[in-house]
């Protein structure tokens, strides 16, 4: 039984290492993200799909409401480990993975404005394609992105290669010529 647990922990560790190498280590969790939490050897403390609340929190046994908003998966792992350590478990092993990223939004001169699921590697050109393409009146010079958590006053000018992040709001303006 101990050998099976060791193999399972090794597999979870490899998943974390692969996620880290893929760049997920810098991703900041936010409202609408769906995550999984695995506490090795504790099925009652492991969850396959948890959607973060509007406030970016989740409810976790023994810990209550846990704030995940703005934290990386690794930081959330540490919070859960520290909360469970001592009173509940001697040396908890925790793995947090992002299963679904929150949507990005696109409005203005695209054929199908709205919210779309984020996928890693997304840029503005791909986002426009997901939204059905540009309308005939769209301006390719007046495209702006408001990053998640920023105000509209901080909108940044974008081009087709600008990376899109979860929660971004994209606005494609109308061309007058």
PDB file of C-alpha atoms in Angstrom:
ATOM      1  CA  UNK A   1       0.000   0.000   0.000  1.00  0.00           C
ATOM      2  CA  UNK A   2       2.873   2.375   0.831  1.00  0.00           C
ATOM      3  CA  UNK A   3       4.427   1.691  -2.583  1.00  0.00           C
ATOM      4  CA  UNK A   4       1.145   2.638  -4.319  1.00  0.00           C
ATOM      5  CA  UNK A   5       0.966   5.876  -2.318  1.00  0.00           C
ATOM      6  CA  UNK A   6       4.581   6.692  -3.207  1.00  0.00           C
ATOM      7  CA  UNK A   7       3.914   6.106  -6.901  1.00  0.00           C
ATOM      8  CA  UNK A   8       0.750   8.246  -6.764  1.00  0.00           C
ATOM      9  CA  UNK A   9       2.631  11.071  -5.044  1.00  0.00           C
ATOM     10  CA  UNK A  10       5.409  10.854  -7.637  1.00  0.00           C
ATOM     11  CA  UNK A  11       2.804  11.098 -10.432  1.00  0.00           C
ATOM     12  CA  UNK A  12       1.233  14.170  -8.773  1.00  0.00           C
ATOM     13  CA  UNK A  13       4.673  15.733  -8.421  1.00  0.00           C
ATOM     14  CA  UNK A  14       5.404  15.154 -12.109  1.00  0.00           C
ATOM     15  CA  UNK A  15       2.107  16.828 -13.051  1.00  0.00           C
ATOM     16  CA  UNK A  16       3.126  19.847 -10.949  1.00  0.00           C
ATOM     17  CA  UNK A  17       6.568  19.957 -12.583  1.00  0.00           C
ATOM     18  CA  UNK A  18       5.048  19.770 -16.084  1.00  0.00           C
ATOM     19  CA  UNK A  19       2.582  22.570 -15.206  1.00  0.00           C
ATOM     20  CA  UNK A  20       5.460  24.656 -13.851  1.00  0.00           C
ATOM     21  CA  UNK A  21       7.475  24.146 -17.018  1.00  0.00           C
ATOM     22  CA  UNK A  22       4.464  25.094 -19.147  1.00  0.00           C
ATOM     23  CA  UNK A  23       4.206  28.476 -17.482  1.00  0.00           C
ATOM     24  CA  UNK A  24       1.222  27.845 -15.197  1.00  0.00           C
ATOM     25  CA  UNK A  25       3.382  28.721 -12.203  1.00  0.00           C
ATOM     26  CA  UNK A  26       2.987  32.449 -12.850  1.00  0.00           C
ATOM     27  CA  UNK A  27      -0.754  32.308 -13.593  1.00  0.00           C
ATOM     28  CA  UNK A  28      -2.826  34.190 -10.997  1.00  0.00           C
ATOM     29  CA  UNK A  29      -6.117  32.589 -10.026  1.00  0.00           C
ATOM     30  CA  UNK A  30      -9.317  34.607 -10.181  1.00  0.00           C
ATOM     31  CA  UNK A  31     -13.087  34.493 -10.102  1.00  0.00           C
ATOM     32  CA  UNK A  32     -14.478  31.863 -12.465  1.00  0.00           C
ATOM     33  CA  UNK A  33     -11.385  29.661 -12.681  1.00  0.00           C
ATOM     34  CA  UNK A  34     -12.009  25.946 -12.149  1.00  0.00           C
ATOM     35  CA  UNK A  35      -9.326  24.112 -10.171  1.00  0.00           C
ATOM     36  CA  UNK A  36      -8.691  20.679  -8.729  1.00  0.00           C
ATOM     37  CA  UNK A  37      -7.142  20.111  -5.319  1.00  0.00           C
ATOM     38  CA  UNK A  38      -5.566  16.795  -4.401  1.00  0.00           C
ATOM     39  CA  UNK A  39      -4.394  16.024  -0.881  1.00  0.00           C
ATOM     40  CA  UNK A  40      -2.346  12.857  -1.222  1.00  0.00           C
ATOM     41  CA  UNK A  41      -3.846   9.947   0.715  1.00  0.00           C
ATOM     42  CA  UNK A  42      -6.911  11.961   1.798  1.00  0.00           C
ATOM     43  CA  UNK A  43      -9.828  11.345  -0.562  1.00  0.00           C
ATOM     44  CA  UNK A  44     -12.189  13.415   1.617  1.00  0.00           C
ATOM     45  CA  UNK A  45      -9.920  16.443   1.161  1.00  0.00           C
ATOM     46  CA  UNK A  46      -9.436  16.039  -2.610  1.00  0.00           C
ATOM     47  CA  UNK A  47     -11.744  17.718  -5.121  1.00  0.00           C
ATOM     48  CA  UNK A  48     -11.924  17.276  -8.895  1.00  0.00           C
ATOM     49  CA  UNK A  49     -13.689  20.510  -9.884  1.00  0.00           C
ATOM     50  CA  UNK A  50     -13.972  23.646  -7.777  1.00  0.00           C
ATOM     51  CA  UNK A  51     -15.110  26.891  -9.399  1.00  0.00           C
ATOM     52  CA  UNK A  52     -13.794  29.949  -7.570  1.00  0.00           C
ATOM     53  CA  UNK A  53     -16.543  32.266  -6.349  1.00  0.00           C
ATOM     54  CA  UNK A  54     -17.128  35.825  -7.562  1.00  0.00           C
ATOM     55  CA  UNK A  55     -14.803  36.923  -4.756  1.00  0.00           C
ATOM     56  CA  UNK A  56     -12.118  34.439  -5.879  1.00  0.00           C
ATOM     57  CA  UNK A  57     -12.545  32.180  -2.856  1.00  0.00           C
ATOM     58  CA  UNK A  58     -13.311  28.524  -2.209  1.00  0.00           C
ATOM     59  CA  UNK A  59     -14.626  26.625   0.764  1.00  0.00           C
ATOM     60  CA  UNK A  60     -12.258  23.949   2.055  1.00  0.00           C
ATOM     61  CA  UNK A  61     -12.869  21.421   4.875  1.00  0.00           C
ATOM     62  CA  UNK A  62     -11.280  22.400   8.213  1.00  0.00           C
ATOM     63  CA  UNK A  63     -10.048  25.690   6.734  1.00  0.00           C
ATOM     64  CA  UNK A  64     -13.323  27.381   5.841  1.00  0.00           C
ATOM     65  CA  UNK A  65     -13.260  30.129   3.210  1.00  0.00           C
ATOM     66  CA  UNK A  66      -9.851  30.236   1.480  1.00  0.00           C
ATOM     67  CA  UNK A  67      -8.897  33.281  -0.591  1.00  0.00           C
ATOM     68  CA  UNK A  68      -7.377  32.167  -3.912  1.00  0.00           C
ATOM     69  CA  UNK A  69      -7.836  35.405  -5.878  1.00  0.00           C
ATOM     70  CA  UNK A  70      -4.480  36.711  -7.112  1.00  0.00           C
ATOM     71  CA  UNK A  71      -2.587  33.634  -5.868  1.00  0.00           C
ATOM     72  CA  UNK A  72      -0.682  31.157  -8.015  1.00  0.00           C
ATOM     73  CA  UNK A  73      -1.488  27.439  -7.768  1.00  0.00           C
ATOM     74  CA  UNK A  74       1.758  26.966  -5.816  1.00  0.00           C
ATOM     75  CA  UNK A  75       0.829  29.729  -3.345  1.00  0.00           C
ATOM     76  CA  UNK A  76      -2.617  28.155  -2.859  1.00  0.00           C
ATOM     77  CA  UNK A  77      -0.950  24.774  -2.249  1.00  0.00           C
ATOM     78  CA  UNK A  78       1.167  26.385   0.499  1.00  0.00           C
ATOM     79  CA  UNK A  79      -1.887  27.982   2.145  1.00  0.00           C
ATOM     80  CA  UNK A  80      -3.688  24.627   2.245  1.00  0.00           C
ATOM     81  CA  UNK A  81      -0.586  22.781   3.483  1.00  0.00           C
ATOM     82  CA  UNK A  82      -0.078  25.289   6.318  1.00  0.00           C
ATOM     83  CA  UNK A  83      -3.778  25.128   7.246  1.00  0.00           C
ATOM     84  CA  UNK A  84      -3.840  21.333   7.406  1.00  0.00           C
ATOM     85  CA  UNK A  85      -0.394  20.828   8.939  1.00  0.00           C
ATOM     86  CA  UNK A  86      -0.291  19.896  12.604  1.00  0.00           C
ATOM     87  CA  UNK A  87      -3.939  19.915  13.671  1.00  0.00           C
ATOM     88  CA  UNK A  88      -5.190  17.670  10.864  1.00  0.00           C
ATOM     89  CA  UNK A  89      -2.223  16.063   9.102  1.00  0.00           C
ATOM     90  CA  UNK A  90       1.447  15.643  10.008  1.00  0.00           C
ATOM     91  CA  UNK A  91       2.980  16.284   6.574  1.00  0.00           C
ATOM     92  CA  UNK A  92       0.253  17.011   3.987  1.00  0.00           C
ATOM     93  CA  UNK A  93       1.114  16.726   0.297  1.00  0.00           C
ATOM     94  CA  UNK A  94      -1.113  19.020  -1.786  1.00  0.00           C
ATOM     95  CA  UNK A  95      -1.398  19.572  -5.525  1.00  0.00           C
ATOM     96  CA  UNK A  96      -3.489  22.350  -7.130  1.00  0.00           C
ATOM     97  CA  UNK A  97      -4.157  22.390 -10.886  1.00  0.00           C
ATOM     98  CA  UNK A  98      -6.068  24.790 -13.114  1.00  0.00           C
ATOM     99  CA  UNK A  99      -8.639  22.828 -15.115  1.00  0.00           C
ATOM    100  CA  UNK A 100     -10.491  25.721 -16.799  1.00  0.00           C
ATOM    101  CA  UNK A 101      -9.386  29.331 -17.069  1.00  0.00           C
ATOM    102  CA  UNK A 102     -11.871  32.183 -16.697  1.00  0.00           C
ATOM    103  CA  UNK A 103     -13.306  33.674 -19.879  1.00  0.00           C
ATOM    104  CA  UNK A 104     -12.033  36.655 -21.823  1.00  0.00           C
ATOM    105  CA  UNK A 105     -14.508  39.078 -23.393  1.00  0.00           C
ATOM    106  CA  UNK A 106     -14.552  40.756 -26.784  1.00  0.00           C
ATOM    107  CA  UNK A 107     -16.848  43.565 -27.893  1.00  0.00           C
ATOM    108  CA  UNK A 108     -17.212  46.127 -30.639  1.00  0.00           C
ATOM    109  CA  UNK A 109     -16.720  45.410 -34.308  1.00  0.00           C
ATOM    110  CA  UNK A 110     -16.624  41.607 -34.280  1.00  0.00           C
ATOM    111  CA  UNK A 111     -19.317  39.359 -35.681  1.00  0.00           C
ATOM    112  CA  UNK A 112     -20.118  37.559 -32.399  1.00  0.00           C
ATOM    113  CA  UNK A 113     -19.191  39.663 -29.360  1.00  0.00           C
ATOM    114  CA  UNK A 114     -19.271  37.981 -25.963  1.00  0.00           C
ATOM    115  CA  UNK A 115     -17.312  35.829 -23.517  1.00  0.00           C
ATOM    116  CA  UNK A 116     -15.106  32.999 -24.730  1.00  0.00           C
ATOM    117  CA  UNK A 117     -13.122  30.294 -22.938  1.00  0.00           C
ATOM    118  CA  UNK A 118      -9.455  31.132 -22.547  1.00  0.00           C
ATOM    119  CA  UNK A 119      -6.797  28.753 -23.842  1.00  0.00           C
ATOM    120  CA  UNK A 120      -3.050  29.188 -23.250  1.00  0.00           C
ATOM    121  CA  UNK A 121      -1.225  30.736 -26.212  1.00  0.00           C
ATOM    122  CA  UNK A 122      -4.162  32.939 -27.201  1.00  0.00           C
ATOM    123  CA  UNK A 123      -3.402  36.205 -29.007  1.00  0.00           C
ATOM    124  CA  UNK A 124      -5.711  38.928 -30.350  1.00  0.00           C
ATOM    125  CA  UNK A 125      -5.872  37.432 -33.837  1.00  0.00           C
ATOM    126  CA  UNK A 126      -7.043  34.076 -32.448  1.00  0.00           C
ATOM    127  CA  UNK A 127      -9.538  35.802 -30.123  1.00  0.00           C
ATOM    128  CA  UNK A 128     -11.039  37.690 -33.069  1.00  0.00           C
ATOM    129  CA  UNK A 129     -11.307  34.417 -34.978  1.00  0.00           C
ATOM    130  CA  UNK A 130     -13.203  32.852 -32.061  1.00  0.00           C
ATOM    131  CA  UNK A 131     -15.596  35.836 -32.200  1.00  0.00           C
ATOM    132  CA  UNK A 132     -16.386  35.171 -35.876  1.00  0.00           C
ATOM    133  CA  UNK A 133     -13.908  37.656 -37.325  1.00  0.00           C
ATOM    134  CA  UNK A 134     -14.003  41.406 -37.792  1.00  0.00           C
ATOM    135  CA  UNK A 135     -16.990  43.240 -39.251  1.00  0.00           C
ATOM    136  CA  UNK A 136     -16.604  45.328 -42.420  1.00  0.00           C
ATOM    137  CA  UNK A 137     -16.448  48.486 -40.278  1.00  0.00           C
ATOM    138  CA  UNK A 138     -13.751  47.267 -37.875  1.00  0.00           C
ATOM    139  CA  UNK A 139     -10.544  49.222 -37.393  1.00  0.00           C
ATOM    140  CA  UNK A 140      -7.346  47.235 -37.181  1.00  0.00           C
ATOM    141  CA  UNK A 141      -5.638  50.277 -35.642  1.00  0.00           C
ATOM    142  CA  UNK A 142      -8.134  50.949 -32.860  1.00  0.00           C
ATOM    143  CA  UNK A 143      -8.026  47.753 -30.817  1.00  0.00           C
ATOM    144  CA  UNK A 144      -7.715  47.954 -27.034  1.00  0.00           C
ATOM    145  CA  UNK A 145      -7.399  45.547 -24.124  1.00  0.00           C
ATOM    146  CA  UNK A 146      -8.378  46.148 -20.519  1.00  0.00           C
ATOM    147  CA  UNK A 147      -6.537  43.594 -18.418  1.00  0.00           C
ATOM    148  CA  UNK A 148      -8.432  41.719 -15.720  1.00  0.00           C
ATOM    149  CA  UNK A 149      -8.660  43.842 -12.582  1.00  0.00           C
ATOM    150  CA  UNK A 150      -7.686  47.097 -14.345  1.00  0.00           C
ATOM    151  CA  UNK A 151      -9.945  50.073 -15.043  1.00  0.00           C
ATOM    152  CA  UNK A 152     -10.979  51.110 -18.543  1.00  0.00           C
ATOM    153  CA  UNK A 153      -8.728  54.162 -18.143  1.00  0.00           C
ATOM    154  CA  UNK A 154      -5.773  51.737 -18.289  1.00  0.00           C
ATOM    155  CA  UNK A 155      -6.776  50.231 -21.650  1.00  0.00           C
ATOM    156  CA  UNK A 156      -3.719  49.348 -23.695  1.00  0.00           C
ATOM    157  CA  UNK A 157      -3.475  49.586 -27.468  1.00  0.00           C
ATOM    158  CA  UNK A 158      -3.192  46.155 -29.070  1.00  0.00           C
ATOM    159  CA  UNK A 159      -2.238  44.572 -32.361  1.00  0.00           C
ATOM    160  CA  UNK A 160      -2.992  41.117 -33.765  1.00  0.00           C
ATOM    161  CA  UNK A 161      -0.031  39.544 -31.912  1.00  0.00           C
ATOM    162  CA  UNK A 162      -0.860  40.942 -28.459  1.00  0.00           C
ATOM    163  CA  UNK A 163      -1.257  38.085 -25.952  1.00  0.00           C
ATOM    164  CA  UNK A 164      -4.697  37.665 -24.393  1.00  0.00           C
ATOM    165  CA  UNK A 165      -5.036  36.619 -20.752  1.00  0.00           C
ATOM    166  CA  UNK A 166      -7.979  35.188 -18.802  1.00  0.00           C
ATOM    167  CA  UNK A 167     -10.473  37.876 -17.813  1.00  0.00           C
ATOM    168  CA  UNK A 168      -9.247  40.383 -20.418  1.00  0.00           C
ATOM    169  CA  UNK A 169     -11.787  42.684 -22.063  1.00  0.00           C
ATOM    170  CA  UNK A 170     -11.074  43.415 -25.722  1.00  0.00           C
ATOM    171  CA  UNK A 171     -12.677  46.331 -27.561  1.00  0.00           C
ATOM    172  CA  UNK A 172     -12.501  46.639 -31.365  1.00  0.00           C
ATOM    173  CA  UNK A 173     -13.403  50.164 -32.469  1.00  0.00           C
ATOM    174  CA  UNK A 174     -15.126  51.209 -35.683  1.00  0.00           C
ATOM    175  CA  UNK A 175     -13.096  52.587 -38.582  1.00  0.00           C
ATOM    176  CA  UNK A 176     -14.389  55.721 -40.259  1.00  0.00           C
ATOM    177  CA  UNK A 177     -12.544  55.191 -43.540  1.00  0.00           C
TER     178      UNK A 177
END
